[in-house]
PDB file of C-alpha atoms in Angstrom:
ATOM      1  CA  ASP A 311    -182.431  17.062 114.115  1.00  0.00           C
ATOM      2  CA  LYS A 312    -184.358  18.415 111.126  1.00  0.00           C
ATOM      3  CA  THR A 313    -181.493  20.756 110.235  1.00  0.00           C
ATOM      4  CA  LEU A 314    -178.973  17.921 110.508  1.00  0.00           C
ATOM      5  CA  ALA A 315    -181.107  15.647 108.366  1.00  0.00           C
ATOM      6  CA  GLY A 316    -181.476  18.372 105.765  1.00  0.00           C
ATOM      7  CA  VAL A 317    -177.731  19.010 105.519  1.00  0.00           C
ATOM      8  CA  LEU A 318    -176.515  15.417 105.636  1.00  0.00           C
ATOM      9  CA  LYS A 319    -179.473  13.875 103.787  1.00  0.00           C
ATOM     10  CA  HIS A 320    -179.656  11.196 106.497  1.00  0.00           C
ATOM     11  CA  GLU A 321    -181.542  10.831 109.720  1.00  0.00           C
ATOM     12  CA  PRO A 322    -179.396  11.417 112.867  1.00  0.00           C
ATOM     13  CA  ALA A 323    -180.125   7.871 114.054  1.00  0.00           C
ATOM     14  CA  GLU A 324    -178.469   6.510 110.891  1.00  0.00           C
ATOM     15  CA  ILE A 325    -175.274   8.471 111.589  1.00  0.00           C
ATOM     16  CA  PHE A 326    -174.984   8.388 115.374  1.00  0.00           C
ATOM     17  CA  ARG A 327    -175.521   4.679 115.864  1.00  0.00           C
ATOM     18  CA  SER A 328    -173.519   4.518 119.104  1.00  0.00           C
ATOM     19  CA  PRO A 329    -173.631   6.784 122.184  1.00  0.00           C
ATOM     20  CA  ARG A 330    -169.833   7.267 121.891  1.00  0.00           C
ATOM     21  CA  LEU A 331    -167.666   7.711 118.805  1.00  0.00           C
ATOM     22  CA  ILE A 332    -164.676   5.417 119.392  1.00  0.00           C
ATOM     23  CA  PHE A 333    -162.225   3.897 116.913  1.00  0.00           C
ATOM     24  CA  GLY A 334    -159.537   1.300 117.495  1.00  0.00           C
ATOM     25  CA  ASP A 335    -157.586  -1.629 116.092  1.00  0.00           C
ATOM     26  CA  PHE A 336    -157.438  -3.800 119.208  1.00  0.00           C
ATOM     27  CA  MET A 337    -160.810  -5.539 119.208  1.00  0.00           C
ATOM     28  CA  ALA A 338    -159.400  -8.812 117.843  1.00  0.00           C
ATOM     29  CA  GLY A 339    -157.463  -9.265 121.079  1.00  0.00           C
ATOM     30  CA  ALA A 340    -153.816 -10.176 121.628  1.00  0.00           C
ATOM     31  CA  GLY A 341    -152.339 -11.829 118.545  1.00  0.00           C
ATOM     32  CA  GLY A 342    -155.346 -10.982 116.375  1.00  0.00           C
ATOM     33  CA  GLU A 343    -155.323  -9.011 113.135  1.00  0.00           C
ATOM     34  CA  ARG A 344    -155.272  -5.284 113.777  1.00  0.00           C
ATOM     35  CA  VAL A 345    -158.056  -3.629 111.769  1.00  0.00           C
ATOM     36  CA  TYR A 346    -158.876   0.011 112.516  1.00  0.00           C
ATOM     37  CA  LEU A 347    -162.658   0.268 112.776  1.00  0.00           C
ATOM     38  CA  GLU A 348    -165.370   2.100 114.648  1.00  0.00           C
ATOM     39  CA  ILE A 349    -166.176   0.331 117.917  1.00  0.00           C
ATOM     40  CA  GLU A 350    -169.941   0.261 118.264  1.00  0.00           C
ATOM     41  CA  ASP A 351    -170.273  -2.418 120.946  1.00  0.00           C
ATOM     42  CA  LEU A 352    -169.055  -0.774 124.154  1.00  0.00           C
ATOM     43  CA  GLY A 353    -169.654  -3.933 126.164  1.00  0.00           C
ATOM     44  CA  ALA A 354    -167.396  -5.927 123.849  1.00  0.00           C
ATOM     45  CA  MET A 355    -164.703  -3.231 124.078  1.00  0.00           C
ATOM     46  CA  LYS A 356    -164.889  -3.362 127.881  1.00  0.00           C
ATOM     47  CA  SER A 357    -164.473  -7.145 127.817  1.00  0.00           C
ATOM     48  CA  VAL A 358    -161.486  -6.983 125.445  1.00  0.00           C
ATOM     49  CA  LEU A 359    -159.692  -4.347 127.532  1.00  0.00           C
ATOM     50  CA  GLU A 360    -160.402  -6.285 130.736  1.00  0.00           C
ATOM     51  CA  LYS A 361    -158.728  -9.309 129.138  1.00  0.00           C
ATOM     52  CA  TYR A 362    -155.710  -7.176 128.206  1.00  0.00           C
ATOM     53  CA  LEU A 363    -155.603  -5.876 131.782  1.00  0.00           C
ATOM     54  CA  GLU A 364    -155.708  -9.424 133.095  1.00  0.00           C
ATOM     55  CA  ASP A 365    -152.796 -10.370 130.822  1.00  0.00           C
ATOM     56  CA  TYR A 366    -150.858  -7.277 131.935  1.00  0.00           C
ATOM     57  CA  ASN A 367    -151.352  -8.062 135.617  1.00  0.00           C
ATOM     58  CA  SER A 368    -150.248 -11.638 135.098  1.00  0.00           C
ATOM     59  CA  MET A 369    -146.840 -10.445 133.842  1.00  0.00           C
ATOM     60  CA  ALA A 370    -146.243  -7.110 135.593  1.00  0.00           C
ATOM     61  CA  LEU A 371    -144.295  -6.792 138.818  1.00  0.00           C
ATOM     62  CA  VAL A 372    -146.833  -4.241 140.073  1.00  0.00           C
ATOM     63  CA  ARG A 373    -150.468  -5.093 139.417  1.00  0.00           C
ATOM     64  CA  MET A 374    -152.971  -2.438 138.369  1.00  0.00           C
ATOM     65  CA  PRO A 375    -156.349  -3.019 140.067  1.00  0.00           C
ATOM     66  CA  LEU A 376    -158.289  -0.936 137.556  1.00  0.00           C
ATOM     67  CA  VAL A 377    -162.039  -0.802 137.092  1.00  0.00           C
ATOM     68  CA  MET A 378    -162.647  -0.560 133.341  1.00  0.00           C
ATOM     69  CA  PHE A 379    -165.790   1.572 133.235  1.00  0.00           C
ATOM     70  CA  HIS A 380    -166.800   3.118 129.926  1.00  0.00           C
ATOM     71  CA  ASP A 381    -164.980   6.443 130.389  1.00  0.00           C
ATOM     72  CA  ALA A 382    -161.743   4.624 131.253  1.00  0.00           C
ATOM     73  CA  CYS A 383    -162.141   2.356 128.210  1.00  0.00           C
ATOM     74  CA  GLU A 384    -162.673   5.383 125.986  1.00  0.00           C
ATOM     75  CA  HIS A 385    -159.533   7.080 127.325  1.00  0.00           C
ATOM     76  CA  VAL A 386    -157.493   3.906 126.767  1.00  0.00           C
ATOM     77  CA  ALA A 387    -158.791   3.681 123.192  1.00  0.00           C
ATOM     78  CA  ARG A 388    -157.778   7.286 122.557  1.00  0.00           C
ATOM     79  CA  ILE A 389    -154.273   6.748 123.939  1.00  0.00           C
ATOM     80  CA  ILE A 390    -153.898   3.578 121.856  1.00  0.00           C
ATOM     81  CA  ARG A 391    -154.901   5.490 118.736  1.00  0.00           C
ATOM     82  CA  VAL A 392    -152.224   8.113 119.438  1.00  0.00           C
ATOM     83  CA  LEU A 393    -149.488   5.580 120.210  1.00  0.00           C
ATOM     84  CA  ARG A 394    -150.174   3.605 117.045  1.00  0.00           C
ATOM     85  CA  ARG A 395    -149.597   6.662 114.852  1.00  0.00           C
ATOM     86  CA  PRO A 396    -146.114   7.700 113.630  1.00  0.00           C
ATOM     87  CA  ASN A 397    -144.623  10.192 116.097  1.00  0.00           C
ATOM     88  CA  GLY A 398    -147.647   9.568 118.297  1.00  0.00           C
ATOM     89  CA  ASN A 399    -146.895  11.593 121.417  1.00  0.00           C
ATOM     90  CA  ALA A 400    -149.514  12.549 123.990  1.00  0.00           C
ATOM     91  CA  LEU A 401    -150.270  14.974 126.810  1.00  0.00           C
ATOM     92  CA  LEU A 402    -152.581  13.525 129.464  1.00  0.00           C
ATOM     93  CA  LEU A 403    -154.230  16.150 131.652  1.00  0.00           C
ATOM     94  CA  GLY A 404    -155.996  15.406 134.914  1.00  0.00           C
ATOM     95  CA  VAL A 405    -155.833  15.595 138.679  1.00  0.00           C
ATOM     96  CA  GLY A 406    -153.517  13.327 140.603  1.00  0.00           C
ATOM     97  CA  GLY A 407    -154.890   9.843 141.101  1.00  0.00           C
ATOM     98  CA  SER A 408    -157.234  10.006 138.122  1.00  0.00           C
ATOM     99  CA  GLY A 409    -155.478   7.094 136.386  1.00  0.00           C
ATOM    100  CA  ARG A 410    -153.459   8.896 133.727  1.00  0.00           C
ATOM    101  CA  GLN A 411    -150.324   6.786 134.197  1.00  0.00           C
ATOM    102  CA  SER A 412    -152.178   3.508 134.699  1.00  0.00           C
ATOM    103  CA  LEU A 413    -154.276   3.963 131.563  1.00  0.00           C
ATOM    104  CA  CYS A 414    -151.126   4.884 129.629  1.00  0.00           C
ATOM    105  CA  ARG A 415    -149.443   1.688 130.827  1.00  0.00           C
ATOM    106  CA  LEU A 416    -152.421  -0.381 129.732  1.00  0.00           C
ATOM    107  CA  ALA A 417    -152.622   1.392 126.357  1.00  0.00           C
ATOM    108  CA  SER A 418    -148.885   0.820 125.819  1.00  0.00           C
ATOM    109  CA  PHE A 419    -149.297  -2.865 126.647  1.00  0.00           C
ATOM    110  CA  VAL A 420    -152.148  -3.183 124.143  1.00  0.00           C
ATOM    111  CA  SER A 421    -150.006  -1.399 121.532  1.00  0.00           C
ATOM    112  CA  ASP A 422    -146.975  -3.670 122.173  1.00  0.00           C
ATOM    113  CA  PHE A 423    -144.926  -0.811 123.600  1.00  0.00           C
ATOM    114  CA  GLU A 424    -142.758  -1.090 126.687  1.00  0.00           C
ATOM    115  CA  VAL A 425    -143.061   1.692 129.265  1.00  0.00           C
ATOM    116  CA  PHE A 426    -139.917   3.499 130.393  1.00  0.00           C
ATOM    117  CA  GLN A 427    -140.348   5.716 133.447  1.00  0.00           C
ATOM    118  CA  VAL A 428    -137.747   7.460 135.569  1.00  0.00           C
ATOM    119  CA  GLU A 429    -137.612   6.904 139.320  1.00  0.00           C
ATOM    120  CA  ALA A 430    -137.279  10.340 140.847  1.00  0.00           C
ATOM    121  CA  ALA A 431    -135.666   9.668 144.227  1.00  0.00           C
ATOM    122  CA  LYS A 432    -134.657  12.299 146.762  1.00  0.00           C
ATOM    123  CA  ASN A 433    -131.386  13.309 145.094  1.00  0.00           C
ATOM    124  CA  TYR A 434    -132.601  12.749 141.526  1.00  0.00           C
ATOM    125  CA  GLY A 435    -131.318  15.602 139.382  1.00  0.00           C
ATOM    126  CA  MET A 436    -130.641  16.624 135.816  1.00  0.00           C
ATOM    127  CA  GLN A 437    -127.629  14.354 135.352  1.00  0.00           C
ATOM    128  CA  GLU A 438    -129.581  11.297 136.479  1.00  0.00           C
ATOM    129  CA  PHE A 439    -132.420  12.301 134.160  1.00  0.00           C
ATOM    130  CA  ARG A 440    -130.044  12.640 131.204  1.00  0.00           C
ATOM    131  CA  ASP A 441    -128.610   9.185 131.939  1.00  0.00           C
ATOM    132  CA  ASP A 442    -132.110   7.654 132.065  1.00  0.00           C
ATOM    133  CA  LEU A 443    -133.159   9.473 128.917  1.00  0.00           C
ATOM    134  CA  LYS A 444    -130.036   8.278 127.088  1.00  0.00           C
ATOM    135  CA  LYS A 445    -130.747   4.707 128.154  1.00  0.00           C
ATOM    136  CA  CYS A 446    -134.275   4.978 126.745  1.00  0.00           C
ATOM    137  CA  LEU A 447    -133.196   6.595 123.467  1.00  0.00           C
ATOM    138  CA  MET A 448    -130.429   4.050 122.846  1.00  0.00           C
ATOM    139  CA  LYS A 449    -132.846   1.213 123.516  1.00  0.00           C
ATOM    140  CA  CYS A 450    -135.144   2.666 120.848  1.00  0.00           C
ATOM    141  CA  GLY A 451    -132.438   3.521 118.326  1.00  0.00           C
ATOM    142  CA  LEU A 452    -130.234   0.450 118.670  1.00  0.00           C
ATOM    143  CA  GLN A 453    -132.742  -2.303 119.471  1.00  0.00           C
ATOM    144  CA  LEU A 454    -135.751  -0.811 117.634  1.00  0.00           C
ATOM    145  CA  GLU A 455    -138.005  -1.566 120.593  1.00  0.00           C
ATOM    146  CA  GLY A 456    -141.223   0.441 120.690  1.00  0.00           C
ATOM    147  CA  THR A 457    -141.073   2.364 123.958  1.00  0.00           C
ATOM    148  CA  THR A 458    -143.376   4.793 125.744  1.00  0.00           C
ATOM    149  CA  PHE A 459    -141.378   7.355 127.692  1.00  0.00           C
ATOM    150  CA  LEU A 460    -143.840   8.244 130.447  1.00  0.00           C
ATOM    151  CA  LEU A 461    -143.096  11.365 132.495  1.00  0.00           C
ATOM    152  CA  ALA A 462    -145.344  12.725 135.243  1.00  0.00           C
ATOM    153  CA  ASP A 463    -145.317  16.297 136.527  1.00  0.00           C
ATOM    154  CA  THR A 464    -144.288  15.080 139.984  1.00  0.00           C
ATOM    155  CA  GLN A 465    -141.083  13.628 138.516  1.00  0.00           C
ATOM    156  CA  ILE A 466    -139.837  16.937 137.135  1.00  0.00           C
ATOM    157  CA  THR A 467    -137.278  18.304 139.577  1.00  0.00           C
ATOM    158  CA  ASP A 468    -135.534  20.653 137.143  1.00  0.00           C
ATOM    159  CA  GLU A 469    -136.965  22.853 134.394  1.00  0.00           C
ATOM    160  CA  GLN A 470    -134.187  21.660 132.079  1.00  0.00           C
ATOM    161  CA  MET A 471    -135.915  18.263 132.011  1.00  0.00           C
ATOM    162  CA  VAL A 472    -138.803  19.811 130.090  1.00  0.00           C
ATOM    163  CA  GLU A 473    -136.354  21.343 127.620  1.00  0.00           C
ATOM    164  CA  ALA A 474    -134.691  17.951 127.115  1.00  0.00           C
ATOM    165  CA  VAL A 475    -138.064  16.306 126.433  1.00  0.00           C
ATOM    166  CA  SER A 476    -138.847  19.109 123.972  1.00  0.00           C
ATOM    167  CA  ASN A 477    -135.616  18.342 122.114  1.00  0.00           C
ATOM    168  CA  VAL A 478    -136.558  14.662 121.904  1.00  0.00           C
ATOM    169  CA  LEU A 479    -139.959  15.583 120.483  1.00  0.00           C
ATOM    170  CA  ASN A 480    -138.420  17.886 117.876  1.00  0.00           C
ATOM    171  CA  THR A 481    -135.263  16.074 116.791  1.00  0.00           C
ATOM    172  CA  GLY A 482    -134.998  12.804 118.743  1.00  0.00           C
ATOM    173  CA  ASP A 483    -131.759  14.069 120.267  1.00  0.00           C
ATOM    174  CA  VAL A 484    -130.481  16.035 123.251  1.00  0.00           C
ATOM    175  CA  PRO A 485    -127.277  18.097 122.867  1.00  0.00           C
ATOM    176  CA  ASN A 486    -124.127  16.546 124.355  1.00  0.00           C
ATOM    177  CA  LEU A 487    -125.990  13.465 125.567  1.00  0.00           C
ATOM    178  CA  TYR A 488    -123.733  10.707 124.233  1.00  0.00           C
ATOM    179  CA  LYS A 489    -120.222   9.752 125.325  1.00  0.00           C
ATOM    180  CA  VAL A 490    -117.514   8.428 123.001  1.00  0.00           C
ATOM    181  CA  GLU A 491    -118.348   4.793 123.778  1.00  0.00           C
ATOM    182  CA  ASP A 492    -122.035   5.498 123.147  1.00  0.00           C
ATOM    183  CA  MET A 493    -121.252   6.945 119.726  1.00  0.00           C
ATOM    184  CA  GLU A 494    -119.138   3.897 118.880  1.00  0.00           C
ATOM    185  CA  ALA A 495    -122.072   1.610 119.665  1.00  0.00           C
ATOM    186  CA  ILE A 496    -124.362   3.776 117.544  1.00  0.00           C
ATOM    187  CA  MET A 497    -121.936   3.739 114.609  1.00  0.00           C
ATOM    188  CA  GLN A 498    -121.492  -0.031 114.719  1.00  0.00           C
ATOM    189  CA  THR A 499    -125.205  -0.804 115.022  1.00  0.00           C
ATOM    190  CA  CYS A 500    -126.628   1.683 112.518  1.00  0.00           C
ATOM    191  CA  VAL A 501    -124.027   1.580 109.743  1.00  0.00           C
ATOM    192  CA  ALA A 502    -125.832  -1.228 107.901  1.00  0.00           C
ATOM    193  CA  ALA A 503    -129.190   0.555 108.111  1.00  0.00           C
ATOM    194  CA  CYS A 504    -127.554   3.724 106.808  1.00  0.00           C
ATOM    195  CA  ARG A 505    -126.221   1.908 103.743  1.00  0.00           C
ATOM    196  CA  GLN A 506    -129.578   0.232 103.163  1.00  0.00           C
ATOM    197  CA  ASN A 507    -131.094   3.710 102.936  1.00  0.00           C
ATOM    198  CA  GLY A 508    -128.714   4.476 100.098  1.00  0.00           C
ATOM    199  CA  ALA A 509    -126.606   6.962 102.049  1.00  0.00           C
ATOM    200  CA  VAL A 510    -122.839   7.108 102.314  1.00  0.00           C
ATOM    201  CA  ALA A 511    -121.815   5.697 105.693  1.00  0.00           C
ATOM    202  CA  THR A 512    -120.332   8.860 107.151  1.00  0.00           C
ATOM    203  CA  LYS A 513    -120.626   9.585 110.878  1.00  0.00           C
ATOM    204  CA  ALA A 514    -123.198  12.287 110.224  1.00  0.00           C
ATOM    205  CA  ASN A 515    -125.355  10.033 108.044  1.00  0.00           C
ATOM    206  CA  ILE A 516    -125.134   7.106 110.467  1.00  0.00           C
ATOM    207  CA  PHE A 517    -126.162   9.324 113.372  1.00  0.00           C
ATOM    208  CA  ARG A 518    -129.001  10.724 111.262  1.00  0.00           C
ATOM    209  CA  THR A 519    -130.149   7.153 110.654  1.00  0.00           C
ATOM    210  CA  TYR A 520    -129.984   6.486 114.392  1.00  0.00           C
ATOM    211  CA  LEU A 521    -132.143   9.535 115.144  1.00  0.00           C
ATOM    212  CA  ALA A 522    -134.688   8.408 112.565  1.00  0.00           C
ATOM    213  CA  ARG A 523    -134.877   5.009 114.286  1.00  0.00           C
ATOM    214  CA  VAL A 524    -135.353   6.732 117.647  1.00  0.00           C
ATOM    215  CA  LYS A 525    -138.221   8.885 116.376  1.00  0.00           C
ATOM    216  CA  GLU A 526    -139.795   5.854 114.740  1.00  0.00           C
ATOM    217  CA  THR A 527    -139.927   3.808 117.947  1.00  0.00           C
ATOM    218  CA  ILE A 528    -140.247   6.266 120.840  1.00  0.00           C
ATOM    219  CA  ARG A 529    -143.532   7.713 122.110  1.00  0.00           C
ATOM    220  CA  VAL A 530    -143.406  10.510 124.664  1.00  0.00           C
ATOM    221  CA  VAL A 531    -146.375  10.732 127.020  1.00  0.00           C
ATOM    222  CA  LEU A 532    -146.586  13.530 129.596  1.00  0.00           C
ATOM    223  CA  ALA A 533    -148.990  13.081 132.510  1.00  0.00           C
ATOM    224  CA  PHE A 534    -149.599  16.575 133.882  1.00  0.00           C
TER     225      PHE A 534
END
């Protein structure tokens, strides 16, 4: 403590005012002004997140009976902070049943992001995954809806799925993903945005605009 006080010219108690260092912009609650500040009152944070959880359960088809203890609240705050950043993608590590997916769903709800998750049935393969991924990307690029693409390790049935997710993270695109009718929808929807950006409305520029919209609105979260 003496060394710290000598270097920082302040007493440790003046710097470490809270037992946990947590920041967030959600303390005003749903509909409130989002101001990114340090959260010093852990009890108030717990109450706010419990209210968000109550709102989520009132609208969701599948309820999440979570217990919002302090560690869970801290993890939710961290995920929210990542999702709120541009290109905010996350890797959640933990044992099965530790709440990675549930906390991600709650954090996405707080951040006004919808969660898109594949349903890996018995015969679910790479083609089905590509179709689901295309549906998610087009929703982001055409409708500009903030979406969390949540993928768990148990849903990966083919190593190529990981490569496809890597392509989305790098470029927002997967090679040979779109059919002719998909490209027509992309061209019609994004041509105006392309011109607003000051670019000539060629197919390449319109598709580049579409990819920019995808990367702006999608958040990839891996729960491994």
